[in-house]
Short mmCIF file of C-alpha atoms in Angstrom, two decimals:
data_model
loop_
_atom_site.label_atom_id
_atom_site.label_comp_id
_atom_site.label_asym_id
_atom_site.label_seq_id
_atom_site.Cartn_x
_atom_site.Cartn_y
_atom_site.Cartn_z
CA MET A 1 16.45 34.68 -0.83
CA ASP A 2 13.11 36.25 0.08
CA GLU A 3 11.73 37.47 3.39
CA TYR A 4 10.21 34.03 4.07
CA SER A 5 13.56 32.17 4.11
CA ARG A 6 14.45 32.45 7.79
CA PHE A 7 13.63 28.85 8.75
CA VAL A 8 14.47 27.09 5.47
CA ASP A 9 17.55 24.97 4.78
CA TRP A 10 17.79 25.71 1.08
CA ASP A 11 20.47 23.07 0.51
CA LYS A 12 17.82 20.43 1.17
CA MET A 13 15.11 22.02 -0.93
CA ASP A 14 14.18 21.26 -4.52
CA ILE A 15 15.87 23.95 -6.61
CA ASN A 16 12.68 24.44 -8.65
CA VAL A 17 10.89 25.74 -5.56
CA GLN A 18 13.40 28.61 -5.37
CA SER A 19 12.14 30.11 -8.63
CA GLN A 20 11.69 33.85 -8.31
CA ASP A 21 9.54 34.42 -11.37
CA VAL A 22 7.37 37.44 -10.80
CA LYS A 23 3.83 36.24 -10.28
CA GLU A 24 0.78 37.74 -8.70
CA LEU A 25 -2.49 36.20 -7.61
CA THR A 26 -5.40 38.51 -8.31
CA CYS A 27 -8.34 36.14 -8.60
CA THR A 28 -10.86 35.84 -5.76
CA GLU A 29 -13.48 33.56 -7.32
CA PHE A 30 -13.53 30.13 -5.67
CA GLN A 31 -13.68 28.08 -8.88
CA GLU A 32 -10.74 29.90 -10.43
CA LEU A 33 -8.77 29.70 -7.19
CA LYS A 34 -9.50 25.97 -6.95
CA GLN A 35 -8.26 25.42 -10.49
CA LEU A 36 -5.05 27.36 -9.85
CA ALA A 37 -4.40 25.44 -6.63
CA ARG A 38 -4.83 22.10 -8.38
CA GLN A 39 -2.56 23.21 -11.22
CA GLY A 40 0.19 24.28 -8.78
CA TYR A 41 0.16 27.94 -9.88
CA TRP A 42 2.07 29.11 -6.81
CA ALA A 43 4.00 25.89 -6.16
CA LYS A 44 7.19 27.01 -7.99
CA ASN A 45 7.49 30.38 -6.28
CA HIS A 46 8.29 30.35 -2.57
CA SER A 47 7.38 33.97 -1.93
CA LEU A 48 4.12 33.79 -3.88
CA ARG A 49 3.06 30.65 -2.03
CA ALA A 50 3.71 32.40 1.29
CA LYS A 51 1.55 35.35 0.25
CA VAL A 52 -1.23 33.06 -0.99
CA TYR A 53 -1.20 31.06 2.25
CA HIS A 54 -1.39 34.28 4.25
CA LYS A 55 -4.35 35.47 2.17
CA LEU A 56 -6.24 32.17 2.33
CA ILE A 57 -5.70 31.72 6.07
CA SER A 58 -6.64 35.34 6.78
CA ASN A 59 -10.01 34.63 5.16
CA ILE A 60 -10.81 31.67 7.43
CA PRO A 61 -13.77 32.58 9.67
CA CYS A 62 -12.58 32.30 13.27
CA ARG A 63 -13.77 32.71 16.83
CA THR A 64 -13.93 36.31 18.03
CA VAL A 65 -10.99 35.82 20.38
CA THR A 66 -8.31 34.02 18.40
CA PRO A 67 -4.68 34.24 19.57
CA ASP A 68 -2.51 36.31 17.23
CA ALA A 69 1.17 37.10 16.77
CA ASN A 70 1.20 39.55 19.69
CA VAL A 71 -0.07 36.83 22.03
CA TYR A 72 2.81 34.61 20.98
CA ARG A 73 5.37 37.30 21.70
CA ASP A 74 3.83 37.79 25.12
CA ILE A 75 3.81 34.14 26.19
CA VAL A 76 6.70 32.39 24.45
CA VAL A 77 9.43 33.49 26.86
CA LYS A 78 7.33 32.57 29.88
CA ILE A 79 6.47 29.13 28.50
CA VAL A 80 9.83 28.17 27.01
CA GLY A 81 12.05 29.86 29.58
CA LYS A 82 15.77 29.10 29.33
CA ARG A 83 15.29 25.58 28.03
CA THR A 84 16.77 24.61 24.70
CA SER A 85 14.22 23.94 21.97
CA SER A 86 15.29 20.32 21.55
CA SER A 87 14.62 19.59 25.23
CA LEU A 88 11.10 20.99 25.21
CA PRO A 89 8.52 18.27 26.10
CA LEU A 90 5.62 18.02 23.71
CA PRO A 91 2.00 17.87 24.92
CA GLU A 92 0.26 14.49 24.93
CA PHE A 93 -2.08 15.42 22.10
CA VAL A 94 0.74 15.11 19.53
CA ASP A 95 2.82 12.08 18.71
CA ASN A 96 6.42 12.81 19.70
CA SER A 97 7.72 10.50 16.99
CA LEU A 98 5.98 12.48 14.25
CA VAL A 99 7.63 15.89 14.20
CA PRO A 100 8.72 16.26 10.56
CA THR A 101 11.59 18.58 9.72
CA TYR A 102 10.51 19.34 6.11
CA CYS A 103 13.89 20.83 5.10
CA LEU A 104 13.86 23.27 8.01
CA ASN A 105 17.11 24.58 9.42
CA ALA A 106 18.06 24.16 13.09
CA GLU A 107 16.17 27.31 14.11
CA GLY A 108 13.06 26.11 12.30
CA ILE A 109 13.18 22.66 13.90
CA GLY A 110 13.34 24.25 17.34
CA ALA A 111 10.57 26.71 16.46
CA VAL A 112 8.15 23.84 15.77
CA ARG A 113 8.33 22.65 19.38
CA LYS A 114 8.05 26.18 20.79
CA ILE A 115 4.94 26.93 18.75
CA ILE A 116 3.32 23.61 19.71
CA LEU A 117 3.76 24.42 23.41
CA CYS A 118 2.31 27.90 22.99
CA ILE A 119 -0.68 26.51 21.12
CA ALA A 120 -1.24 23.98 23.92
CA ASN A 121 -1.32 26.93 26.32
CA GLN A 122 -3.90 28.84 24.28
CA PHE A 123 -6.06 25.87 23.22
CA PRO A 124 -6.70 23.78 26.35
CA ASP A 125 -9.61 22.00 24.62
CA ILE A 126 -7.31 20.24 22.15
CA SER A 127 -7.05 16.63 23.30
CA PHE A 128 -5.72 14.84 20.20
CA CYS A 129 -4.13 16.53 17.20
CA PRO A 130 -1.36 14.40 15.60
CA ALA A 131 -1.36 16.51 12.41
CA LEU A 132 -0.35 19.71 14.25
CA PRO A 133 3.50 19.34 14.12
CA SER A 134 3.37 18.78 10.36
CA VAL A 135 1.15 21.82 9.76
CA ILE A 136 3.43 24.03 11.87
CA ALA A 137 6.60 22.75 10.18
CA LEU A 138 5.09 23.40 6.76
CA LEU A 139 3.82 26.90 7.57
CA LEU A 140 7.21 27.90 9.02
CA HIS A 141 8.50 27.75 5.43
CA TYR A 142 6.11 30.52 4.55
CA SER A 143 6.28 32.70 7.66
CA LYS A 144 8.50 35.70 8.41
CA ASP A 145 8.88 34.70 12.05
CA GLU A 146 7.57 32.31 14.71
CA ALA A 147 4.81 34.69 15.78
CA GLU A 148 3.36 34.91 12.26
CA CYS A 149 3.38 31.11 11.95
CA PHE A 150 1.69 30.81 15.36
CA GLU A 151 -1.08 33.19 14.27
CA GLN A 152 -1.74 31.32 11.04
CA VAL A 153 -1.96 27.95 12.81
CA CYS A 154 -4.28 29.46 15.44
CA ARG A 155 -6.63 30.69 12.73
CA ILE A 156 -6.80 27.18 11.25
CA LEU A 157 -7.52 25.70 14.70
CA ALA A 158 -10.07 28.38 15.61
CA CYS A 159 -12.16 28.08 12.45
CA ASN A 160 -15.80 28.38 13.50
CA ASP A 161 -17.48 27.67 10.17
CA PRO A 162 -19.47 24.44 10.80
CA SER A 163 -19.30 23.58 7.11
CA LYS A 164 -15.52 23.99 6.89
CA ARG A 165 -13.72 21.22 8.73
CA LEU A 166 -9.94 21.63 8.82
CA ILE A 167 -7.89 19.77 11.46
CA ASP A 168 -9.09 17.13 13.91
CA GLN A 169 -8.53 18.29 17.49
CA THR A 170 -10.14 15.50 19.56
CA PHE A 171 -9.73 11.75 19.61
CA LEU A 172 -13.43 11.36 18.77
CA ALA A 173 -13.04 13.47 15.62
CA PHE A 174 -9.80 11.70 14.66
CA GLU A 175 -11.12 8.18 15.25
CA SER A 176 -14.35 8.85 13.37
CA SER A 177 -12.29 10.23 10.47
CA CYS A 178 -10.35 6.95 10.44
CA MET A 179 -13.61 4.99 10.33
CA THR A 180 -14.90 7.27 7.57
CA PHE A 181 -11.70 6.71 5.60
CA GLY A 182 -12.17 2.96 6.05
CA ASP A 183 -15.70 3.27 4.67
CA LEU A 184 -14.39 5.22 1.66
CA VAL A 185 -11.65 2.66 1.02
CA ASN A 186 -14.27 -0.09 1.18
CA LYS A 187 -16.17 1.62 -1.61
CA TYR A 188 -13.51 3.25 -3.78
CA CYS A 189 -10.43 1.03 -3.32
CA GLN A 190 -11.88 -2.45 -3.14
CA ALA A 191 -8.80 -4.20 -4.54
CA ALA A 192 -6.57 -2.51 -1.95
CA HIS A 193 -9.12 -3.21 0.78
CA LYS A 194 -9.11 -6.89 -0.13
CA LEU A 195 -5.32 -6.92 0.27
CA MET A 196 -5.55 -5.19 3.67
CA VAL A 197 -8.05 -7.79 4.88
CA ALA A 198 -5.84 -10.62 3.69
CA VAL A 199 -2.61 -9.46 5.36
CA SER A 200 -3.80 -7.53 8.43
CA GLU A 201 -5.48 -8.70 11.62
CA ASP A 202 -7.09 -5.29 12.16
CA VAL A 203 -7.97 -3.35 9.02
CA LEU A 204 -9.09 -0.28 10.95
CA GLU A 205 -5.68 -0.06 12.59
CA VAL A 206 -4.14 0.15 9.12
CA TYR A 207 -6.59 2.85 8.04
CA SER A 208 -5.97 4.78 11.25
CA ASP A 209 -2.59 5.63 9.74
CA TRP A 210 -4.20 7.63 6.95
CA GLN A 211 -3.41 11.05 8.44
CA ARG A 212 0.11 9.92 9.25
CA TRP A 213 0.66 9.14 5.58
CA LEU A 214 -0.13 12.77 4.79
CA PHE A 215 1.13 14.63 7.86
CA GLY A 216 4.25 12.67 8.64
CA GLU A 217 5.46 10.38 5.88
CA LEU A 218 4.72 12.33 2.70
CA PRO A 219 7.78 14.32 1.53
CA MET A 220 7.77 18.11 1.77
CA VAL A 221 7.15 18.87 -1.89
CA TYR A 222 4.13 16.53 -1.92
CA ILE A 223 2.46 17.71 1.29
CA ALA A 224 2.95 21.33 0.20
CA ARG A 225 1.03 20.63 -3.02
CA VAL A 226 -1.69 18.89 -1.01
CA PHE A 227 -1.82 21.81 1.42
CA ASP A 228 -2.21 24.26 -1.47
CA VAL A 229 -5.50 22.62 -2.41
CA PHE A 230 -6.51 21.84 1.19
CA LEU A 231 -6.56 25.55 2.12
CA VAL A 232 -8.92 26.20 -0.79
CA GLU A 233 -11.16 23.13 -0.78
CA GLY A 234 -10.97 21.80 2.77
CA TYR A 235 -10.86 18.40 4.50
CA LYS A 236 -12.24 16.35 1.63
CA VAL A 237 -8.95 16.84 -0.23
CA LEU A 238 -7.14 14.86 2.49
CA TYR A 239 -9.43 11.86 1.95
CA ARG A 240 -8.87 12.07 -1.80
CA VAL A 241 -5.08 12.09 -1.54
CA ALA A 242 -5.00 9.29 1.05
CA LEU A 243 -7.19 7.14 -1.21
CA ALA A 244 -4.88 7.89 -4.13
CA LEU A 245 -1.85 6.87 -2.04
CA LEU A 246 -3.50 3.56 -1.21
CA LYS A 247 -4.39 2.97 -4.86
CA PHE A 248 -0.80 3.61 -5.92
CA PHE A 249 0.54 1.39 -3.14
CA HIS A 250 -1.65 -1.47 -4.31
CA LYS A 251 -0.73 -0.91 -7.96
CA VAL A 252 3.01 -0.82 -7.30
CA ARG A 253 3.10 -3.59 -4.72
CA ALA A 254 0.39 -5.93 -6.01
CA GLY A 255 1.57 -9.53 -6.05
CA GLN A 256 4.78 -8.75 -4.18
CA PRO A 257 5.54 -10.11 -0.71
CA LEU A 258 5.56 -7.72 2.24
CA GLU A 259 8.91 -6.04 2.80
CA SER A 260 8.37 -6.02 6.57
CA ASP A 261 6.27 -7.89 9.10
CA SER A 262 3.61 -5.20 8.97
CA ILE A 263 1.50 -3.82 6.14
CA GLN A 264 1.42 -0.55 8.09
CA GLN A 265 5.19 -0.27 7.92
CA ASP A 266 5.17 -1.12 4.22
CA ILE A 267 2.65 1.60 3.41
CA ARG A 268 4.58 4.15 5.48
CA ALA A 269 7.81 3.25 3.66
CA PHE A 270 6.05 3.50 0.28
CA VAL A 271 4.71 6.97 1.10
CA ARG A 272 8.12 8.16 2.35
CA ASP A 273 9.71 7.00 -0.91
CA ILE A 274 6.82 7.93 -3.17
CA ALA A 275 9.07 10.04 -5.38
CA LYS A 276 10.45 6.77 -6.78
CA SER A 277 7.12 5.92 -8.39
CA VAL A 278 4.72 8.91 -8.47
CA THR A 279 5.14 12.64 -9.07
CA PRO A 280 3.16 15.22 -7.03
CA GLU A 281 1.21 16.11 -10.17
CA ARG A 282 0.30 12.47 -10.82
CA LEU A 283 -0.74 11.98 -7.19
CA LEU A 284 -3.14 14.92 -7.31
CA GLU A 285 -4.40 13.88 -10.73
CA LYS A 286 -5.25 10.45 -9.34
CA ALA A 287 -6.84 11.96 -6.24
CA PHE A 288 -9.20 14.19 -8.20
CA ALA A 289 -10.08 11.47 -10.66
CA ILE A 290 -11.89 9.63 -7.83
CA ARG A 291 -15.60 10.37 -8.03
CA LEU A 292 -15.94 10.81 -4.32
CA PHE A 293 -19.09 11.49 -2.30
CA SER A 294 -20.13 15.09 -1.86
CA ARG A 295 -18.86 17.08 1.09
CA LYS A 296 -22.35 16.86 2.62
CA GLU A 297 -22.42 13.08 2.38
CA ILE A 298 -18.98 12.75 3.94
CA GLN A 299 -20.13 14.98 6.81
CA LEU A 300 -23.15 12.74 7.33
CA LEU A 301 -20.97 9.64 7.35
CA GLN A 302 -18.60 11.29 9.80
CA MET A 303 -21.55 12.18 12.04
CA ALA A 304 -22.79 8.59 11.97
CA ASN A 305 -19.35 7.27 12.92
CA GLU A 306 -18.97 9.81 15.73
CA LYS A 307 -22.37 8.83 17.08
CA ALA A 308 -21.43 5.13 17.04
CA LEU A 309 -18.22 5.86 18.95
CA GLN A 310 -20.03 8.02 21.51
CA GLN A 311 -22.63 5.32 22.08
CA LYS A 312 -19.80 2.91 22.87
CA GLY A 313 -18.08 5.41 25.14
CA ILE A 314 -15.04 5.67 22.86
CA THR A 315 -14.22 9.37 23.10
CA VAL A 316 -10.63 9.32 24.40
CA LYS A 317 -7.56 7.46 23.21
CA GLN A 318 -7.49 3.86 24.39
CA LYS A 319 -6.22 0.49 23.28
CA ARG A 320 -7.96 -0.38 20.06
CA GLN A 321 -10.22 -3.40 19.91
CA ASN A 322 -9.27 -5.79 17.15
CA VAL A 323 -12.23 -5.36 14.81
CA HIS A 324 -11.97 -8.89 13.42
CA LEU A 325 -12.37 -10.23 16.94
CA ALA A 326 -15.87 -8.69 17.04
CA VAL A 327 -16.75 -12.11 15.61
CA HIS A 328 -15.70 -14.35 18.50
CA ALA A 329 -15.06 -17.97 17.53
CA GLU A 330 -16.39 -19.36 20.81
CA ASN A 331 -19.69 -17.44 20.59
CA PHE A 332 -20.40 -17.69 16.88
CA LYS A 333 -22.30 -20.54 15.23
CA SER A 334 -23.82 -20.50 11.78
CA GLU A 335 -25.05 -23.29 9.54
CA ILE A 336 -24.03 -21.27 6.49
CA VAL A 337 -20.68 -19.53 7.07
CA SER A 338 -17.53 -20.18 9.07
CA VAL A 339 -15.98 -17.77 11.55
CA LYS A 340 -13.41 -16.74 8.97
CA GLU A 341 -16.08 -16.10 6.34
CA MET A 342 -18.09 -14.03 8.82
CA ARG A 343 -14.98 -12.00 9.63
CA ASP A 344 -14.50 -11.40 5.91
CA ILE A 345 -18.07 -10.11 5.69
CA TRP A 346 -17.40 -7.94 8.76
CA SER A 347 -14.54 -6.29 6.88
CA TRP A 348 -17.02 -5.10 4.22
CA ILE A 349 -19.62 -3.51 6.46
CA PRO A 350 -19.51 0.17 7.51
CA GLU A 351 -16.89 0.78 10.19
CA ARG A 352 -19.39 2.01 12.79
CA PHE A 353 -21.11 -1.39 12.76
CA ALA A 354 -17.90 -3.40 12.59
CA LEU A 355 -17.57 -2.50 16.28
CA CYS A 356 -20.60 -4.70 17.01
CA GLN A 357 -20.94 -8.47 17.37
CA PRO A 358 -23.23 -10.64 15.21
CA LEU A 359 -26.54 -11.73 16.74
CA LEU A 360 -28.63 -14.48 15.11
CA LEU A 361 -32.21 -13.22 14.66
CA PHE A 362 -33.80 -15.74 12.33
CA THR A 363 -32.98 -19.10 10.77
CA THR A 364 -35.24 -21.29 8.66
CA LEU A 365 -33.91 -24.34 10.52
CA GLU A 366 -35.48 -23.09 13.75
CA HIS A 367 -38.21 -20.66 12.74
CA GLY A 368 -39.45 -22.31 9.55
CA CYS A 369 -39.84 -21.02 6.01
CA SER A 370 -42.29 -18.23 6.70
CA LEU A 371 -41.89 -14.72 5.35
CA SER A 372 -44.10 -13.31 8.09
CA ARG A 373 -41.84 -14.86 10.75
CA PHE A 374 -38.83 -13.55 8.82
CA TYR A 375 -40.26 -10.05 9.17
CA SER A 376 -41.30 -10.42 12.81
CA HIS A 377 -37.82 -11.56 13.87
CA SER A 378 -35.98 -9.02 11.70
CA GLU A 379 -38.03 -5.90 12.40
CA GLY A 380 -36.63 -3.56 15.00
CA HIS A 381 -33.07 -4.34 13.97
CA GLU A 382 -30.97 -2.07 11.79
CA PRO A 383 -28.83 -3.01 9.95
CA THR A 384 -29.20 -6.74 9.28
CA LEU A 385 -27.23 -9.37 7.40
CA LEU A 386 -28.98 -11.92 5.18
CA LEU A 387 -27.21 -15.22 4.48
CA ILE A 388 -28.44 -17.89 2.05
CA LYS A 389 -27.16 -21.37 1.31
CA THR A 390 -28.66 -23.11 -1.70
CA THR A 391 -29.17 -26.82 -2.25
CA ALA A 392 -26.34 -26.55 -4.81
CA LYS A 393 -23.96 -25.48 -2.00
CA GLU A 394 -23.84 -21.90 -3.23
CA VAL A 395 -23.58 -19.24 -0.50
CA CYS A 396 -24.65 -15.65 -1.02
CA GLY A 397 -26.12 -12.85 1.03
CA ALA A 398 -26.79 -9.17 1.50
CA TYR A 399 -25.98 -6.39 3.93
CA LEU A 400 -29.24 -4.51 4.50
CA SER A 401 -28.93 -1.04 5.98
CA THR A 402 -32.56 -0.35 6.87
CA ASP A 403 -35.14 -1.85 9.23
CA TRP A 404 -37.59 -4.13 7.39
CA SER A 405 -40.49 -2.31 9.10
CA GLU A 406 -39.95 0.47 6.55
CA ARG A 407 -41.75 -1.69 4.00
CA ARG A 408 -45.07 -0.78 5.63
CA ARG A 409 -44.79 2.79 4.42
CA GLY A 410 -45.97 1.60 1.02
CA GLY A 411 -49.19 0.08 2.34
CA ASN A 412 -50.14 -3.03 0.40
CA LYS A 413 -47.88 -2.18 -2.52
CA LEU A 414 -44.38 -3.53 -2.91
CA SER A 415 -42.44 -0.83 -1.09
CA PHE A 416 -38.85 0.09 -1.89
CA PHE A 417 -36.49 1.59 0.67
CA GLY A 418 -32.93 1.28 1.97
CA THR A 419 -29.68 3.19 1.48
CA GLY A 420 -26.59 3.04 -0.66
CA GLU A 421 -24.72 1.15 2.03
CA CYS A 422 -26.64 -1.97 1.00
CA PHE A 423 -24.70 -4.53 -0.99
CA VAL A 424 -24.95 -8.18 -2.02
CA PHE A 425 -22.16 -10.71 -1.99
CA ARG A 426 -21.22 -14.26 -2.83
CA LEU A 427 -19.00 -16.56 -0.73
CA GLN A 428 -19.31 -19.88 -2.55
CA PRO A 429 -18.12 -20.99 -5.03
CA GLU A 430 -16.00 -17.79 -5.16
CA VAL A 431 -15.90 -14.67 -3.01
CA GLU A 432 -17.33 -11.57 -4.67
CA ARG A 433 -18.84 -8.39 -3.28
CA TYR A 434 -21.07 -6.46 -5.66
CA GLU A 435 -21.11 -2.69 -5.48
CA TRP A 436 -24.52 -1.15 -4.95
CA VAL A 437 -26.80 0.46 -7.50
CA ILE A 438 -30.25 1.99 -7.17
CA ILE A 439 -33.14 -0.22 -8.23
CA LYS A 440 -34.29 1.94 -11.12
CA HIS A 441 -35.39 -1.06 -13.19
CA PRO A 442 -37.43 -3.50 -11.11
CA GLU A 443 -37.62 -5.87 -14.07
CA LEU A 444 -34.05 -6.90 -13.09
CA ALA A 445 -35.65 -8.73 -10.20
CA THR A 446 -37.77 -10.94 -12.44
CA THR A 447 -36.56 -13.59 -14.84
CA GLY A 448 -37.72 -16.40 -17.05
CA SER A 449 -41.42 -16.78 -17.73
CA GLU A 450 -42.67 -14.92 -14.66
CA PRO A 451 -42.03 -11.22 -15.38
CA GLU A 452 -45.63 -10.20 -14.90
CA ASN A 453 -46.06 -11.77 -11.46
CA HIS A 454 -44.32 -9.07 -9.48
CA ALA A 455 -43.14 -6.46 -11.94
CA SER A 456 -46.31 -4.39 -11.93
CA PRO A 457 -46.42 -3.44 -8.25
CA ALA A 458 -42.72 -2.62 -8.36
CA SER A 459 -43.21 -0.53 -11.45
CA SER A 460 -46.11 1.38 -9.93
CA SER A 461 -43.98 2.28 -6.94
CA LEU A 462 -41.13 3.53 -9.13
CA SER A 463 -42.61 6.35 -11.09
CA SER A 464 -40.34 9.00 -12.60
CA SER A 465 -41.35 11.38 -9.84
CA THR A 466 -40.14 8.92 -7.23
CA VAL A 467 -36.69 8.39 -8.69
CA PRO A 468 -35.11 11.56 -10.11
CA THR A 469 -33.26 10.81 -13.32
CA ASP A 470 -30.82 13.69 -12.95
CA PRO A 471 -28.22 12.78 -10.31
CA SER A 472 -27.70 16.45 -9.57
CA ASP A 473 -31.26 16.61 -8.22
CA ARG A 474 -30.32 14.81 -5.02
CA LEU A 475 -27.54 13.47 -2.89
CA SER A 476 -26.31 10.08 -3.94
CA PRO A 477 -28.10 7.75 -1.54
CA PHE A 478 -25.24 6.62 0.69
CA LEU A 479 -26.93 7.31 4.00
CA SER A 480 -30.53 7.06 5.04
CA ALA A 481 -32.38 10.32 4.52
CA ARG A 482 -34.62 9.80 7.51
CA HIS A 483 -31.64 9.51 9.86
CA PHE A 484 -30.61 13.07 9.11
CA ASN A 485 -33.91 14.84 8.40
CA LEU A 486 -33.01 15.27 4.76
CA PRO A 487 -35.61 15.99 2.06
CA SER A 488 -37.51 12.91 0.95
CA LYS A 489 -36.03 13.21 -2.55
CA THR A 490 -32.71 12.01 -1.13
CA ALA A 491 -34.23 8.65 -0.17
CA SER A 492 -33.52 5.77 -2.53
CA MET A 493 -34.47 2.19 -3.19
CA PHE A 494 -32.32 -0.84 -2.55
CA MET A 495 -34.67 -3.18 -0.66
CA ALA A 496 -38.28 -4.11 -1.22
CA GLY A 497 -40.67 -6.27 0.78
CA SER A 498 -44.29 -7.32 0.74
CA SER A 499 -46.31 -10.28 1.97
CA GLU A 500 -45.53 -12.03 -1.30
CA CYS A 501 -41.81 -11.51 -1.90
CA ILE A 502 -38.51 -9.84 -1.07
CA ILE A 503 -36.39 -8.02 -3.63
CA ILE A 504 -32.86 -6.84 -2.92
CA GLY A 505 -31.12 -4.65 -5.48
CA GLY A 506 -27.48 -5.48 -5.29
CA GLY A 507 -24.68 -3.95 -7.24
CA ASP A 508 -23.21 -4.06 -10.72
CA GLY A 509 -26.67 -4.98 -11.99
CA GLN A 510 -27.24 -7.82 -9.51
CA ALA A 511 -30.68 -8.36 -8.01
CA LEU A 512 -31.93 -11.04 -5.62
CA TYR A 513 -35.55 -12.20 -5.45
CA LEU A 514 -37.02 -14.47 -2.74
CA ASP A 515 -40.50 -16.04 -2.79
CA ALA A 516 -42.88 -15.85 0.19
CA ASP A 517 -42.23 -19.45 1.25
CA LEU A 518 -38.46 -18.76 1.53
CA ASN A 519 -37.82 -22.02 -0.31
CA HIS A 520 -37.13 -20.64 -3.74
CA GLY A 521 -35.26 -17.65 -5.15
CA ARG A 522 -33.82 -16.30 -8.32
CA THR A 523 -31.31 -13.71 -9.44
CA SER A 524 -30.86 -11.37 -12.34
CA HIS A 525 -27.75 -9.55 -13.47
CA CYS A 526 -26.42 -7.43 -16.30
CA ASN A 527 -23.65 -9.04 -18.34
CA THR A 528 -22.19 -5.65 -19.24
CA PHE A 529 -20.18 -5.68 -16.02
CA ASN A 530 -18.57 -9.04 -16.85
CA ASN A 531 -19.26 -10.25 -13.33
CA GLN A 532 -20.14 -13.77 -12.35
CA PRO A 533 -23.78 -13.99 -11.23
CA LEU A 534 -24.60 -13.87 -7.54
CA CYS A 535 -25.72 -17.50 -7.74
CA SER A 536 -27.82 -19.68 -10.03
CA GLU A 537 -30.51 -17.84 -11.93
CA SER A 538 -33.07 -20.00 -10.16
CA PHE A 539 -32.23 -21.79 -6.91
CA GLN A 540 -33.68 -23.74 -4.01
CA ILE A 541 -32.87 -22.46 -0.53
CA SER A 542 -31.31 -24.95 1.88
CA VAL A 543 -30.81 -22.58 4.85
CA LEU A 544 -31.52 -18.89 5.32
CA GLU A 545 -30.27 -16.83 8.27
CA VAL A 546 -30.72 -13.23 9.35
CA TRP A 547 -28.13 -11.67 11.64
CA GLY A 548 -28.34 -8.46 13.62
CA PHE A 549 -25.63 -6.33 15.27
CA ARG A 550 -25.18 -6.40 19.04
CA ASP A 551 -23.23 -3.78 20.98
#
């Protein structure tokens, strides 16, 4: 065995990991290192992996005063005293039930608790860090002694590079990461999300397990492969793998009844036994096949979720509000949708707004069929929800991320605005949510014999200089550029409004057009996506409602 075997119970380890093939890692270029990490270059050699981890962690930029191995040797006896390792109480910021053993021997299992206590002593600002026991247990496999493991974990915790997020250390950061994961699931795992909504009272509670899947339930050989890439590429890798786990869970379990009374327990059990259905290589392959948002966009989404939590005073751990109950049956009344249907819509909206309650802003039954009154009642509210019931009993709508007052920026021209969080949906005759696309072709919003009526102003506002054709020229438009002082080229077009009409660019080629009198509308869609249309190509409006979001 090598010098990094002190804490390992080799009888429990995969024999392939004990390979002693002579390998060296000489590359320093990020792209090459990333490729090697994804391929598992050092995964089959225990000693090489230890040396790579040491090198990668040593290169993490840290605070000037970061506790090292010598600090551990100085404080461990004082903190632990004569107590046995198994009797050591863990700090509140970790979950006592989630201290994985990862094929550690008895000395290693005890060392995990000792190191946690010493870290709590040196990092008093940590208030919530459920992933810490898993990280320590994993790094003990690749450390010569407890002090070396302590130093490596401290460097990860003390990273001071604002662009390099590693481990959540506060409840605010953790909770916003759960909301961000929920937003990503809503976009990238819609089939799985639909299942979660159907079988769970609180979807966010299910998604709040996402770090537990990785740092708690995932077997040692899997989390080690994930950690290989995580040390090179950062936090985004964790989102990717968690999304892949959810996709595999849905694929394997689709159509089957729950094995327990809780979808949370079923997912945990699936992840624990993942070796029965998915190899580590296949898991990572699936994870990196997801065309995820850029790191910058995920940071922006995380910022937005943190801000929403702070505004609601949710910064410390507390009993979670059932998100579905944000739509209270006794306070909700709509002429278009039921409470259950509104709760279904609530499960689609970004997590930071799912904390809010619906507020009726405008209804044609009370305020009349006037576009100007529609604007006057809707302006000043962001986001808003548009609901439409047709005379043919069809029900459709749109989630609109941006204040309608933005339309004035275009002067008298039909002005396009909005963000990639916009989407359109149908509730009757069947439920369907359409993924968003940018309105690059305004002619989608016109049909039949009237293409010239409104196409020209839209076309004039969508010149090639306005909408870059190369996606690499800008961020994909998930969040509003103006919220984050981003360059104007990151802004995109999903909504349009003038005194004559409203156009909403939905997803999968769907587009919704409403006339100024709010009595008539029409839709257009591309058949290439094999989706049912949003509603009839031309329809009469029976009732139209606009809902805002109340804290």
